[in-house]
mmCIF file of C-alpha atoms in Angstrom:
data_model
loop_
_atom_site.group_PDB
_atom_site.id
_atom_site.type_symbol
_atom_site.label_atom_id
_atom_site.label_comp_id
_atom_site.label_asym_id
_atom_site.label_seq_id
_atom_site.Cartn_x
_atom_site.Cartn_y
_atom_site.Cartn_z
ATOM 1 C CA SER A 1 -62.035 -25.929 -24.293
ATOM 2 C CA ARG A 2 -58.572 -27.144 -23.166
ATOM 3 C CA GLU A 3 -58.450 -29.892 -25.732
ATOM 4 C CA LEU A 4 -58.459 -27.512 -28.636
ATOM 5 C CA PHE A 5 -55.970 -25.635 -26.834
ATOM 6 C CA VAL A 6 -53.788 -28.028 -26.672
ATOM 7 C CA LEU A 7 -53.996 -29.417 -30.318
ATOM 8 C CA THR A 8 -53.777 -25.868 -31.075
ATOM 9 C CA TYR A 9 -50.789 -25.564 -29.308
ATOM 10 C CA GLY A 10 -49.066 -28.502 -31.431
ATOM 11 C CA ALA A 11 -49.635 -27.577 -34.435
ATOM 12 C CA LEU A 12 -48.333 -23.873 -33.806
ATOM 13 C CA VAL A 13 -45.479 -26.129 -32.144
ATOM 14 C CA ALA A 14 -45.239 -28.408 -35.665
ATOM 15 C CA GLN A 15 -45.415 -25.267 -38.203
ATOM 16 C CA LEU A 16 -42.123 -23.619 -36.229
ATOM 17 C CA CYS A 17 -40.586 -26.366 -36.541
ATOM 18 C CA LYS A 18 -41.671 -27.093 -40.120
ATOM 19 C CA GLU A 19 -39.888 -23.145 -40.773
ATOM 20 C CA TYR A 20 -37.047 -23.158 -38.390
ATOM 21 C CA GLU A 21 -34.372 -25.650 -38.501
ATOM 22 C CA LYS A 22 -33.501 -25.075 -35.512
ATOM 23 C CA ASP A 23 -34.639 -25.883 -32.206
ATOM 24 C CA GLU A 24 -32.654 -23.065 -30.984
ATOM 25 C CA ASP A 25 -34.961 -20.924 -33.449
ATOM 26 C CA VAL A 26 -37.995 -22.324 -32.541
ATOM 27 C CA ASN A 27 -37.371 -22.388 -28.820
ATOM 28 C CA ALA A 28 -36.552 -18.316 -29.222
ATOM 29 C CA CYS A 29 -40.002 -18.017 -30.687
ATOM 30 C CA LEU A 30 -42.155 -19.839 -28.607
ATOM 31 C CA ASP A 31 -40.349 -18.100 -25.874
ATOM 32 C CA ARG A 32 -41.071 -14.199 -27.997
ATOM 33 C CA MET A 33 -44.755 -15.320 -28.832
ATOM 34 C CA GLY A 34 -45.331 -16.583 -24.788
ATOM 35 C CA TYR A 35 -44.230 -13.176 -23.925
ATOM 36 C CA SER A 36 -46.615 -10.842 -25.980
ATOM 37 C CA ILE A 37 -48.900 -12.979 -24.081
ATOM 38 C CA GLY A 38 -47.743 -12.165 -20.887
ATOM 39 C CA THR A 39 -47.855 -8.431 -21.207
ATOM 40 C CA ARG A 40 -51.794 -8.665 -21.949
ATOM 41 C CA LEU A 41 -52.400 -12.128 -19.842
ATOM 42 C CA ILE A 42 -51.547 -9.714 -17.011
ATOM 43 C CA ASP A 43 -54.558 -7.377 -16.384
ATOM 44 C CA ASP A 44 -56.534 -10.606 -16.947
ATOM 45 C CA PHE A 45 -54.741 -12.025 -14.114
ATOM 46 C CA LEU A 46 -54.649 -9.472 -11.897
ATOM 47 C CA ALA A 47 -58.138 -8.129 -12.579
ATOM 48 C CA ARG A 48 -59.810 -12.362 -11.944
ATOM 49 C CA SER A 49 -58.137 -13.071 -8.985
ATOM 50 C CA ALA A 50 -58.354 -9.666 -7.009
ATOM 51 C CA VAL A 51 -55.103 -11.029 -5.516
ATOM 52 C CA LYS A 52 -52.780 -8.354 -3.339
ATOM 53 C CA LYS A 53 -49.438 -7.236 -3.350
ATOM 54 C CA CYS A 54 -47.101 -9.477 -3.146
ATOM 55 C CA ARG A 55 -44.257 -8.603 -0.787
ATOM 56 C CA SER A 56 -41.445 -10.856 -1.362
ATOM 57 C CA TYR A 57 -40.484 -13.237 -4.062
ATOM 58 C CA SER A 58 -41.456 -16.322 -2.148
ATOM 59 C CA GLU A 59 -45.238 -14.884 -2.228
ATOM 60 C CA THR A 60 -44.866 -14.436 -6.211
ATOM 61 C CA ALA A 61 -43.728 -17.532 -6.803
ATOM 62 C CA ASP A 62 -46.599 -18.934 -4.873
ATOM 63 C CA MET A 63 -49.106 -16.452 -6.502
ATOM 64 C CA ILE A 64 -47.687 -17.762 -10.393
ATOM 65 C CA ALA A 65 -47.987 -21.361 -9.111
ATOM 66 C CA GLN A 66 -51.146 -21.374 -6.858
ATOM 67 C CA VAL A 67 -53.313 -19.060 -8.707
ATOM 68 C CA ALA A 68 -51.977 -18.244 -12.382
ATOM 69 C CA PHE A 69 -51.483 -22.478 -13.021
ATOM 70 C CA LYS A 70 -55.089 -23.208 -11.509
ATOM 71 C CA MET A 71 -56.464 -20.080 -13.589
ATOM 72 C CA TYR A 72 -54.998 -20.921 -17.031
ATOM 73 C CA LEU A 73 -54.218 -24.419 -16.840
ATOM 74 C CA GLY A 74 -56.389 -25.918 -14.125
ATOM 75 C CA ILE A 75 -52.257 -27.390 -12.463
ATOM 76 C CA THR A 76 -50.865 -26.311 -9.308
ATOM 77 C CA PRO A 77 -46.868 -26.262 -9.381
ATOM 78 C CA SER A 78 -44.974 -27.620 -6.323
ATOM 79 C CA VAL A 79 -42.652 -24.465 -5.572
ATOM 80 C CA SER A 80 -38.916 -24.289 -4.416
ATOM 81 C CA CYS A 81 -36.807 -22.006 -3.717
ATOM 82 C CA SER A 82 -32.894 -23.602 -4.957
ATOM 83 C CA SER A 83 -30.992 -20.530 -3.453
ATOM 84 C CA ALA A 84 -29.501 -18.654 -0.299
ATOM 85 C CA THR A 85 -30.111 -15.345 -1.572
ATOM 86 C CA GLY A 86 -34.129 -16.284 -2.361
ATOM 87 C CA ASN A 87 -34.275 -15.365 -5.610
ATOM 88 C CA GLU A 88 -34.302 -18.169 -7.872
ATOM 89 C CA PHE A 89 -37.620 -20.641 -7.902
ATOM 90 C CA SER A 90 -37.999 -24.102 -9.327
ATOM 91 C CA LEU A 91 -42.379 -24.931 -10.299
ATOM 92 C CA ILE A 92 -42.577 -28.387 -10.258
ATOM 93 C CA LEU A 93 -45.481 -29.739 -12.856
ATOM 94 C CA ASP A 94 -46.474 -33.483 -11.939
ATOM 95 C CA LYS A 95 -48.768 -32.798 -15.518
ATOM 96 C CA ASN A 96 -48.536 -30.576 -18.055
ATOM 97 C CA PRO A 97 -51.417 -30.065 -20.085
ATOM 98 C CA LEU A 98 -49.507 -28.918 -23.293
ATOM 99 C CA VAL A 99 -48.048 -32.405 -23.809
ATOM 100 C CA ASP A 100 -51.229 -34.337 -23.274
ATOM 101 C CA PHE A 101 -51.079 -35.928 -26.936
ATOM 102 C CA VAL A 102 -47.361 -35.735 -26.848
ATOM 103 C CA GLU A 103 -45.468 -38.516 -26.814
ATOM 104 C CA GLU A 104 -42.086 -37.800 -26.380
ATOM 105 C CA LEU A 105 -39.713 -35.335 -28.837
ATOM 106 C CA PRO A 106 -38.087 -36.165 -32.514
ATOM 107 C CA ALA A 107 -34.833 -37.587 -31.939
ATOM 108 C CA GLU A 108 -33.907 -35.135 -34.470
ATOM 109 C CA ARG A 109 -35.557 -31.876 -32.267
ATOM 110 C CA ALA A 110 -33.555 -33.369 -28.632
ATOM 111 C CA SER A 111 -33.375 -29.817 -28.179
ATOM 112 C CA LEU A 112 -36.591 -28.234 -28.985
ATOM 113 C CA SER A 113 -38.338 -26.750 -25.390
ATOM 114 C CA TYR A 114 -42.055 -27.650 -26.488
ATOM 115 C CA CYS A 115 -43.220 -25.729 -23.913
ATOM 116 C CA ASN A 116 -41.201 -23.090 -23.703
ATOM 117 C CA LEU A 117 -44.052 -20.440 -24.924
ATOM 118 C CA LEU A 118 -45.430 -21.598 -20.804
ATOM 119 C CA CYS A 119 -41.284 -19.376 -20.102
ATOM 120 C CA GLY A 120 -42.299 -16.284 -22.030
ATOM 121 C CA VAL A 121 -45.813 -15.737 -20.428
ATOM 122 C CA ILE A 122 -44.181 -15.806 -16.956
ATOM 123 C CA ARG A 123 -41.480 -13.609 -18.191
ATOM 124 C CA GLY A 124 -44.163 -11.322 -20.183
ATOM 125 C CA ALA A 125 -46.368 -11.610 -16.775
ATOM 126 C CA LEU A 126 -43.893 -10.676 -14.530
ATOM 127 C CA GLU A 127 -42.096 -7.650 -16.052
ATOM 128 C CA MET A 128 -44.811 -6.109 -16.927
ATOM 129 C CA VAL A 129 -44.985 -5.617 -12.815
ATOM 130 C CA HIS A 130 -42.070 -4.431 -13.114
ATOM 131 C CA LEU A 131 -40.310 -7.941 -11.789
ATOM 132 C CA ALA A 132 -37.678 -8.719 -14.063
ATOM 133 C CA ALA A 133 -37.128 -12.510 -14.333
ATOM 134 C CA GLU A 134 -34.849 -15.173 -16.240
ATOM 135 C CA VAL A 135 -36.851 -17.816 -16.780
ATOM 136 C CA THR A 136 -36.337 -21.410 -18.581
ATOM 137 C CA PHE A 137 -37.165 -25.206 -18.028
ATOM 138 C CA LEU A 138 -34.295 -26.917 -15.925
ATOM 139 C CA GLN A 139 -36.008 -29.671 -16.619
ATOM 140 C CA ASP A 140 -39.031 -31.754 -19.048
ATOM 141 C CA ARG A 141 -39.985 -35.131 -19.173
ATOM 142 C CA LEU A 142 -40.225 -34.815 -22.786
ATOM 143 C CA LYS A 143 -36.604 -35.419 -22.621
ATOM 144 C CA GLY A 144 -36.417 -38.009 -20.474
ATOM 145 C CA ASP A 145 -36.066 -36.528 -17.161
ATOM 146 C CA ALA A 146 -38.529 -37.297 -14.106
ATOM 147 C CA VAL A 147 -40.128 -34.283 -14.210
ATOM 148 C CA THR A 148 -40.871 -30.981 -15.792
ATOM 149 C CA GLU A 149 -39.557 -27.842 -14.125
ATOM 150 C CA ILE A 150 -39.560 -24.488 -14.762
ATOM 151 C CA GLY A 151 -36.675 -22.353 -13.163
ATOM 152 C CA ILE A 152 -37.994 -18.384 -12.355
ATOM 153 C CA THR A 153 -34.486 -16.312 -11.295
ATOM 154 C CA PHE A 154 -35.461 -12.822 -10.374
ATOM 155 C CA LEU A 155 -32.717 -10.034 -11.283
ATOM 156 C CA ARG A 156 -32.866 -8.135 -9.104
ATOM 157 C CA LYS A 157 -32.143 -8.133 -5.413
ATOM 158 C CA PRO A 158 -35.356 -7.965 -3.113
ATOM 159 C CA GLU A 159 -33.186 -4.763 -1.256
ATOM 160 C CA ASP A 160 -32.737 -3.045 -4.543
ATOM 161 C CA ARG A 161 -36.738 -2.778 -5.001
ATOM 162 C CA LYS A 162 -37.265 -1.334 -1.854
ATOM 163 C CA HIS A 163 -34.615 1.356 -2.056
ATOM 164 C CA ARG A 164 -35.947 2.226 -5.429
ATOM 165 C CA ARG A 165 -38.832 2.761 -3.357
ATOM 166 C CA ASN A 166 -38.333 5.535 -1.042
#
């Protein structure tokens, strides 16, 4: 079933590339689709994983990598914190199943974020649990980078969340 999903995803991206001339428009469409999926997928994730409430952004990033990615894509990215404030994290994907059948992007599609759907899914799911975040691809093996890296920046400070509960 994973191969069918990957092939279907590839066909979706190819169709979007036919419909939109600009890579930015394809990237935005993939992000919107992912966001919509993420807002619905979070219910399934919470029901099936039986996870406890995360107390920090680092716990949330670890939960995304160790539970969600494993559950839905069969991989476990590594997590690194990339800010002193503790609100910016990177998910490093050693393997990205969405690109199993993709060798490289065509030269005319150099700014295409082929897997931008993932960013939307993460952003949508986080928003449904009241965590506003910016999610972007920082590096992409399809673009010649050494690794595939997704950056997550939580937009509120942890103390803002605690203050609102009191």
